Amino acid sequence: MTTFDVRRAGERFHTRAGWLDSHHSFSFSRHYAPENTHFGLLLVSNDDVVAPGTGFDTHPHRDMEIVTWVLSGSLVHQDSEGHNGIIHPGLAQRMSAGRGILHSEKNDAAGSSEPVHFVQMWVVPDEDGITPGYQQQDVRAELERGGLVPIASGRPGHDAAIRIHQKDAALHVARLPASGGATLPDAPFAHVFVARGIVELEGAGVLAAGDAVRLSDAQGQRLTAFPDGPAEVLVWEMHAGLTQA
């Protein structure tokens, strides 16, 4: 039987640092709650807004698959392996930290004058110490076809835009038109995050932007956008979990 753990936007941890307005779905940085360190294989889901001309200076990561999804504005990525890119809405991006990498993320693209709003998500890899890597791919055409689109996956048989080094996890995104719908994948763990708009999730009720649901034993529940506007939803499908944080 599916169980639903609804987490409202206002219940998230909050970091405000002048240039950064960040909401954390799980324990992060100075925010720690032992009962809220992860769900399935997902350790971080940060909803970030970064002011123009600012951002995260160069900092290290290790043994983590980091997926970034931009909602508005643009984010400039640079790392110690020589990768660089400008991430915009509709562009899927993944960085594999592997045995160790340094990177920065800035809202400083030429001509940038607006905040950048993005969701950054971390999942554990299924192998430590791999070679660091980077991948990005425009998926706007796929999103326009409707339904859930697998944009980052390590699952066998998934034709995802980018690959992650975790065979038991996949990130799907849906841009739902007014009254449009999508069906969740069957999975022992599913994490649904409403990035914008309002949706109704079968079994969980109405969800607004910033709300999330953690489903155990997801069984094809239906997501439906409200009639008064579109919605954008991020769904992690996970077939394994962590035994500890």
C-alpha atoms as a printed R data frame, in Angstrom:
    type eleno elety resid chain resno      x      y       z
1   ATOM     1    CA   MET     A     1  0.000  0.000   0.000
2   ATOM     2    CA   THR     A     2  1.269  3.436  -0.938
3   ATOM     3    CA   THR     A     3  2.018  5.844   1.906
4   ATOM     4    CA   PHE     A     4  2.202  9.606   1.421
5   ATOM     5    CA   ASP     A     5  4.352 12.047   3.402
6   ATOM     6    CA   VAL     A     6  3.327 15.575   2.359
7   ATOM     7    CA   ARG     A     7  5.870 18.326   3.053
8   ATOM     8    CA   ARG     A     8  4.593 21.872   2.596
9   ATOM     9    CA   ALA     A     9  6.723 24.662   1.134
10  ATOM    10    CA   GLY     A    10  6.673 26.650   4.363
11  ATOM    11    CA   GLU     A    11  7.958 23.707   6.390
12  ATOM    12    CA   ARG     A    12 11.309 23.606   4.606
13  ATOM    13    CA   PHE     A    13 14.581 24.814   6.112
14  ATOM    14    CA   HIS     A    14 15.389 28.329   4.913
15  ATOM    15    CA   THR     A    15 18.702 30.072   4.245
16  ATOM    16    CA   ARG     A    16 18.761 33.794   3.437
17  ATOM    17    CA   ALA     A    17 22.183 35.326   2.740
18  ATOM    18    CA   GLY     A    18 21.421 38.549   0.871
19  ATOM    19    CA   TRP     A    19 22.438 37.228  -2.551
20  ATOM    20    CA   LEU     A    20 20.897 33.786  -1.897
21  ATOM    21    CA   ASP     A    21 17.374 32.732  -0.980
22  ATOM    22    CA   SER     A    22 17.367 28.958  -0.542
23  ATOM    23    CA   HIS     A    23 14.799 26.458   0.720
24  ATOM    24    CA   HIS     A    24 16.002 22.970   1.675
25  ATOM    25    CA   SER     A    25 13.782 19.894   1.602
26  ATOM    26    CA   PHE     A    26 16.343 17.904   3.628
27  ATOM    27    CA   SER     A    27 18.999 18.644   6.248
28  ATOM    28    CA   PHE     A    28 21.607 20.880   4.639
29  ATOM    29    CA   SER     A    29 24.536 22.978   5.832
30  ATOM    30    CA   ARG     A    30 23.721 24.474   9.255
31  ATOM    31    CA   HIS     A    31 20.180 23.044   9.118
32  ATOM    32    CA   TYR     A    32 20.081 19.558  10.570
33  ATOM    33    CA   ALA     A    33 17.291 17.269  11.681
34  ATOM    34    CA   PRO     A    34 18.244 13.608  12.221
35  ATOM    35    CA   GLU     A    35 14.815 12.436  11.026
36  ATOM    36    CA   ASN     A    36 15.101 14.399   7.758
37  ATOM    37    CA   THR     A    37 18.414 13.585   6.114
38  ATOM    38    CA   HIS     A    38 17.267 11.832   2.937
39  ATOM    39    CA   PHE     A    39 14.503  9.912   1.199
40  ATOM    40    CA   GLY     A    40 15.336  6.883  -0.889
41  ATOM    41    CA   LEU     A    41 18.615  7.831  -2.577
42  ATOM    42    CA   LEU     A    42 17.884 11.581  -2.587
43  ATOM    43    CA   LEU     A    43 19.970 13.576  -0.097
44  ATOM    44    CA   VAL     A    44 19.491 17.150  -1.292
45  ATOM    45    CA   SER     A    45 16.682 19.056  -2.987
46  ATOM    46    CA   ASN     A    46 17.432 22.766  -2.757
47  ATOM    47    CA   ASP     A    47 15.132 25.400  -4.236
48  ATOM    48    CA   ASP     A    48 17.518 28.325  -4.853
49  ATOM    49    CA   VAL     A    49 17.194 31.915  -6.043
50  ATOM    50    CA   VAL     A    50 20.513 33.698  -6.717
51  ATOM    51    CA   ALA     A    51 20.803 37.444  -7.341
52  ATOM    52    CA   PRO     A    52 22.439 38.796 -10.537
53  ATOM    53    CA   GLY     A    53 26.226 39.047 -10.495
54  ATOM    54    CA   THR     A    54 26.548 36.664  -7.547
55  ATOM    55    CA   GLY     A    55 26.627 32.956  -6.847
56  ATOM    56    CA   PHE     A    56 28.467 30.049  -5.317
57  ATOM    57    CA   ASP     A    57 32.236 30.497  -5.420
58  ATOM    58    CA   THR     A    58 34.510 27.554  -6.176
59  ATOM    59    CA   HIS     A    59 33.903 24.729  -3.697
60  ATOM    60    CA   PRO     A    60 34.540 20.965  -3.555
61  ATOM    61    CA   HIS     A    61 32.312 17.889  -3.947
62  ATOM    62    CA   ARG     A    62 33.063 14.187  -3.813
63  ATOM    63    CA   ASP     A    63 31.129 10.983  -4.618
64  ATOM    64    CA   MET     A    64 27.816 12.604  -5.485
65  ATOM    65    CA   GLU     A    65 25.593 12.864  -8.573
66  ATOM    66    CA   ILE     A    66 24.381 16.480  -8.745
67  ATOM    67    CA   VAL     A    67 21.512 17.368 -11.079
68  ATOM    68    CA   THR     A    68 20.513 20.998 -11.651
69  ATOM    69    CA   TRP     A    69 17.213 22.134 -13.180
70  ATOM    70    CA   VAL     A    70 16.795 25.854 -13.948
71  ATOM    71    CA   LEU     A    71 13.299 27.349 -13.751
72  ATOM    72    CA   SER     A    72 14.113 30.929 -14.799
73  ATOM    73    CA   GLY     A    73 17.227 32.934 -15.614
74  ATOM    74    CA   SER     A    74 20.584 31.318 -16.367
75  ATOM    75    CA   LEU     A    75 23.326 29.702 -14.298
76  ATOM    76    CA   VAL     A    76 26.995 29.572 -15.298
77  ATOM    77    CA   HIS     A    77 28.874 26.372 -14.380
78  ATOM    78    CA   GLN     A    78 32.673 26.004 -14.304
79  ATOM    79    CA   ASP     A    79 34.702 23.174 -12.778
80  ATOM    80    CA   SER     A    80 38.235 21.949 -12.225
81  ATOM    81    CA   GLU     A    81 37.916 19.320 -14.971
82  ATOM    82    CA   GLY     A    82 37.579 22.064 -17.591
83  ATOM    83    CA   HIS     A    83 33.824 21.793 -18.079
84  ATOM    84    CA   ASN     A    84 31.777 24.940 -18.444
85  ATOM    85    CA   GLY     A    85 28.265 25.733 -19.541
86  ATOM    86    CA   ILE     A    86 25.332 28.079 -19.210
87  ATOM    87    CA   ILE     A    87 22.271 26.283 -17.879
88  ATOM    88    CA   HIS     A    88 18.862 27.695 -18.837
89  ATOM    89    CA   PRO     A    89 15.241 26.501 -18.526
90  ATOM    90    CA   GLY     A    90 14.755 23.267 -20.453
91  ATOM    91    CA   LEU     A    91 18.415 22.259 -20.233
92  ATOM    92    CA   ALA     A    92 19.153 19.137 -18.169
93  ATOM    93    CA   GLN     A    93 22.538 19.197 -16.419
94  ATOM    94    CA   ARG     A    94 24.480 16.677 -14.350
95  ATOM    95    CA   MET     A    95 27.848 16.831 -12.614
96  ATOM    96    CA   SER     A    96 29.426 13.644 -11.277
97  ATOM    97    CA   ALA     A    97 31.749 14.632  -8.429
98  ATOM    98    CA   GLY     A    98 33.413 11.211  -8.352
99  ATOM    99    CA   ARG     A    99 36.832 11.106  -6.689
100 ATOM   100    CA   GLY     A   100 36.743 14.887  -6.241
101 ATOM   101    CA   ILE     A   101 35.915 18.043  -8.169
102 ATOM   102    CA   LEU     A   102 35.847 21.812  -7.634
103 ATOM   103    CA   HIS     A   103 33.129 23.913  -9.230
104 ATOM   104    CA   SER     A   104 31.390 27.266  -9.128
105 ATOM   105    CA   GLU     A   105 27.848 28.294 -10.031
106 ATOM   106    CA   LYS     A   106 27.221 31.945 -10.789
107 ATOM   107    CA   ASN     A   107 24.457 34.174 -12.091
108 ATOM   108    CA   ASP     A   108 26.933 36.173 -14.144
109 ATOM   109    CA   ALA     A   109 26.258 35.350 -17.777
110 ATOM   110    CA   ALA     A   110 26.749 38.282 -20.140
111 ATOM   111    CA   GLY     A   111 23.703 40.527 -20.012
112 ATOM   112    CA   SER     A   112 22.241 38.791 -16.958
113 ATOM   113    CA   SER     A   113 20.139 41.219 -14.924
114 ATOM   114    CA   GLU     A   114 17.521 38.920 -13.371
115 ATOM   115    CA   PRO     A   115 17.720 36.412 -10.518
116 ATOM   116    CA   VAL     A   116 18.237 32.783 -11.473
117 ATOM   117    CA   HIS     A   117 15.837 30.273  -9.918
118 ATOM   118    CA   PHE     A   118 16.840 26.622  -9.941
119 ATOM   119    CA   VAL     A   119 16.411 23.333  -8.127
120 ATOM   120    CA   GLN     A   120 19.555 21.380  -7.320
121 ATOM   121    CA   MET     A   121 19.299 17.718  -6.348
122 ATOM   122    CA   TRP     A   122 21.929 15.278  -5.088
123 ATOM   123    CA   VAL     A   123 21.757 11.477  -5.187
124 ATOM   124    CA   VAL     A   124 24.415  9.037  -4.057
125 ATOM   125    CA   PRO     A   125 26.238  7.173  -6.851
126 ATOM   126    CA   ASP     A   126 26.315  3.392  -6.978
127 ATOM   127    CA   GLU     A   127 30.132  3.444  -7.112
128 ATOM   128    CA   ASP     A   128 32.594  5.664  -5.256
129 ATOM   129    CA   GLY     A   129 35.763  7.131  -6.704
130 ATOM   130    CA   ILE     A   130 34.707  7.354 -10.353
131 ATOM   131    CA   THR     A   131 36.217  9.844 -12.786
132 ATOM   132    CA   PRO     A   132 34.466 13.224 -12.391
133 ATOM   133    CA   GLY     A   133 32.176 14.100 -15.278
134 ATOM   134    CA   TYR     A   134 29.716 16.592 -16.684
135 ATOM   135    CA   GLN     A   135 26.800 16.401 -19.116
136 ATOM   136    CA   GLN     A   136 24.080 18.767 -20.324
137 ATOM   137    CA   GLN     A   137 21.326 18.389 -22.906
138 ATOM   138    CA   ASP     A   138 18.445 20.556 -24.112
139 ATOM   139    CA   VAL     A   139 15.136 18.724 -23.552
140 ATOM   140    CA   ARG     A   140 12.587 21.395 -24.451
141 ATOM   141    CA   ALA     A   141 11.272 19.458 -27.451
142 ATOM   142    CA   GLU     A   142 10.680 16.358 -25.317
143 ATOM   143    CA   LEU     A   143  8.909 18.372 -22.615
144 ATOM   144    CA   GLU     A   144  6.532 19.872 -25.169
145 ATOM   145    CA   ARG     A   145  5.200 16.396 -25.971
146 ATOM   146    CA   GLY     A   146  3.681 16.199 -22.496
147 ATOM   147    CA   GLY     A   147  3.757 13.691 -19.674
148 ATOM   148    CA   LEU     A   148  6.725 12.741 -17.532
149 ATOM   149    CA   VAL     A   149 10.044 12.979 -19.373
150 ATOM   150    CA   PRO     A   150 13.054 11.048 -17.989
151 ATOM   151    CA   ILE     A   151 15.773 13.703 -18.107
152 ATOM   152    CA   ALA     A   152 18.442 12.154 -15.849
153 ATOM   153    CA   SER     A   153 18.615  8.428 -15.251
154 ATOM   154    CA   GLY     A   154 20.865  5.511 -14.504
155 ATOM   155    CA   ARG     A   155 18.019  3.004 -14.892
156 ATOM   156    CA   PRO     A   156 18.551  0.269 -17.498
157 ATOM   157    CA   GLY     A   157 16.308  0.837 -20.497
158 ATOM   158    CA   HIS     A   158 15.615  4.493 -19.763
159 ATOM   159    CA   ASP     A   159 16.145  6.686 -22.814
160 ATOM   160    CA   ALA     A   160 17.023  9.732 -20.697
161 ATOM   161    CA   ALA     A   161 18.648 12.923 -21.950
162 ATOM   162    CA   ILE     A   162 21.546 12.571 -19.519
163 ATOM   163    CA   ARG     A   163 22.903  9.614 -17.555
164 ATOM   164    CA   ILE     A   164 23.675  9.477 -13.854
165 ATOM   165    CA   HIS     A   165 25.872  6.943 -12.090
166 ATOM   166    CA   GLN     A   166 23.046  5.409 -10.055
167 ATOM   167    CA   LYS     A   167 21.236  2.455 -11.580
168 ATOM   168    CA   ASP     A   168 18.347  2.698  -9.125
169 ATOM   169    CA   ALA     A   169 17.345  6.334  -9.685
170 ATOM   170    CA   ALA     A   170 15.823  8.550 -12.351
171 ATOM   171    CA   LEU     A   171 14.584 12.128 -12.466
172 ATOM   172    CA   HIS     A   172 11.469 12.873 -14.532
173 ATOM   173    CA   VAL     A   173 10.094 16.337 -15.334
174 ATOM   174    CA   ALA     A   174  6.596 17.205 -16.529
175 ATOM   175    CA   ARG     A   175  5.381 20.537 -17.836
176 ATOM   176    CA   LEU     A   176  1.644 20.118 -17.540
177 ATOM   177    CA   PRO     A   177 -0.797 22.376 -19.390
178 ATOM   178    CA   ALA     A   178 -3.942 23.533 -17.618
179 ATOM   179    CA   SER     A   179 -5.875 20.382 -16.599
180 ATOM   180    CA   GLY     A   180 -3.098 18.233 -18.071
181 ATOM   181    CA   GLY     A   181 -1.930 15.109 -16.317
182 ATOM   182    CA   ALA     A   182  0.820 12.542 -15.914
183 ATOM   183    CA   THR     A   183  1.158  9.164 -14.238
184 ATOM   184    CA   LEU     A   184  3.859  8.440 -11.671
185 ATOM   185    CA   PRO     A   185  6.155  5.473 -12.261
186 ATOM   186    CA   ASP     A   186  5.858  2.445  -9.990
187 ATOM   187    CA   ALA     A   187  8.733  2.536  -7.510
188 ATOM   188    CA   PRO     A   188  9.543  1.725  -3.882
189 ATOM   189    CA   PHE     A   189 10.401  5.411  -3.406
190 ATOM   190    CA   ALA     A   190  9.113  8.433  -5.333
191 ATOM   191    CA   HIS     A   191  9.739 12.086  -4.515
192 ATOM   192    CA   VAL     A   192  7.371 14.607  -6.119
193 ATOM   193    CA   PHE     A   193  8.305 18.303  -6.038
194 ATOM   194    CA   VAL     A   194  6.022 21.021  -7.442
195 ATOM   195    CA   ALA     A   195  8.332 23.593  -9.027
196 ATOM   196    CA   ARG     A   196  5.552 25.906 -10.207
197 ATOM   197    CA   GLY     A   197  1.769 25.996 -10.435
198 ATOM   198    CA   ILE     A   198 -0.787 23.899  -8.570
199 ATOM   199    CA   VAL     A   199 -1.466 20.197  -9.023
200 ATOM   200    CA   GLU     A   200 -3.524 17.465  -7.457
201 ATOM   201    CA   LEU     A   201 -1.819 14.177  -6.675
202 ATOM   202    CA   GLU     A   202 -4.051 11.146  -6.347
203 ATOM   203    CA   GLY     A   203 -4.009 10.068  -2.721
204 ATOM   204    CA   ALA     A   204 -2.237 13.203  -1.447
205 ATOM   205    CA   GLY     A   205 -4.519 16.070  -2.471
206 ATOM   206    CA   VAL     A   206 -3.700 19.574  -3.675
207 ATOM   207    CA   LEU     A   207 -0.067 20.690  -3.895
208 ATOM   208    CA   ALA     A   208  1.207 24.208  -4.569
209 ATOM   209    CA   ALA     A   209  4.625 25.452  -5.691
210 ATOM   210    CA   GLY     A   210  7.286 24.403  -3.209
211 ATOM   211    CA   ASP     A   211  5.264 21.506  -1.826
212 ATOM   212    CA   ALA     A   212  6.647 17.971  -2.002
213 ATOM   213    CA   VAL     A   213  5.398 14.443  -1.389
214 ATOM   214    CA   ARG     A   214  7.476 11.434  -0.415
215 ATOM   215    CA   LEU     A   215  5.749  8.268  -1.594
216 ATOM   216    CA   SER     A   216  6.654  4.814  -0.377
217 ATOM   217    CA   ASP     A   217  5.531  2.072  -2.784
218 ATOM   218    CA   ALA     A   218  4.296  4.413  -5.510
219 ATOM   219    CA   GLN     A   219  1.802  2.657  -7.776
220 ATOM   220    CA   GLY     A   220  1.028  4.824 -10.772
221 ATOM   221    CA   GLN     A   221 -0.740  7.668  -8.993
222 ATOM   222    CA   ARG     A   222 -2.088 10.410 -11.227
223 ATOM   223    CA   LEU     A   223 -0.850 14.015 -11.225
224 ATOM   224    CA   THR     A   224 -3.217 16.649 -12.627
225 ATOM   225    CA   ALA     A   225 -2.624 20.377 -13.091
226 ATOM   226    CA   PHE     A   226 -5.341 22.786 -12.002
227 ATOM   227    CA   PRO     A   227 -7.570 24.262 -14.761
228 ATOM   228    CA   ASP     A   228 -6.386 27.839 -14.177
229 ATOM   229    CA   GLY     A   229 -2.820 27.406 -15.346
230 ATOM   230    CA   PRO     A   230  0.162 25.198 -16.221
231 ATOM   231    CA   ALA     A   231  2.408 23.444 -13.704
232 ATOM   232    CA   GLU     A   232  5.913 22.032 -13.626
233 ATOM   233    CA   VAL     A   233  6.722 18.977 -11.527
234 ATOM   234    CA   LEU     A   234  9.972 17.125 -10.744
235 ATOM   235    CA   VAL     A   235  9.676 13.421  -9.875
236 ATOM   236    CA   TRP     A   236 12.449 11.164  -8.602
237 ATOM   237    CA   GLU     A   237 11.868  7.450  -9.173
238 ATOM   238    CA   MET     A   238 14.054  5.350  -6.846
239 ATOM   239    CA   HIS     A   239 14.333  1.597  -6.563
240 ATOM   240    CA   ALA     A   240 16.635  1.500  -3.540
241 ATOM   241    CA   GLY     A   241 17.169  3.488  -0.387
242 ATOM   242    CA   LEU     A   242 19.884  4.317   2.079
243 ATOM   243    CA   THR     A   243 20.050  2.411   5.318
244 ATOM   244    CA   GLN     A   244 21.497  5.473   7.010
245 ATOM   245    CA   ALA     A   245 22.324  9.102   6.187
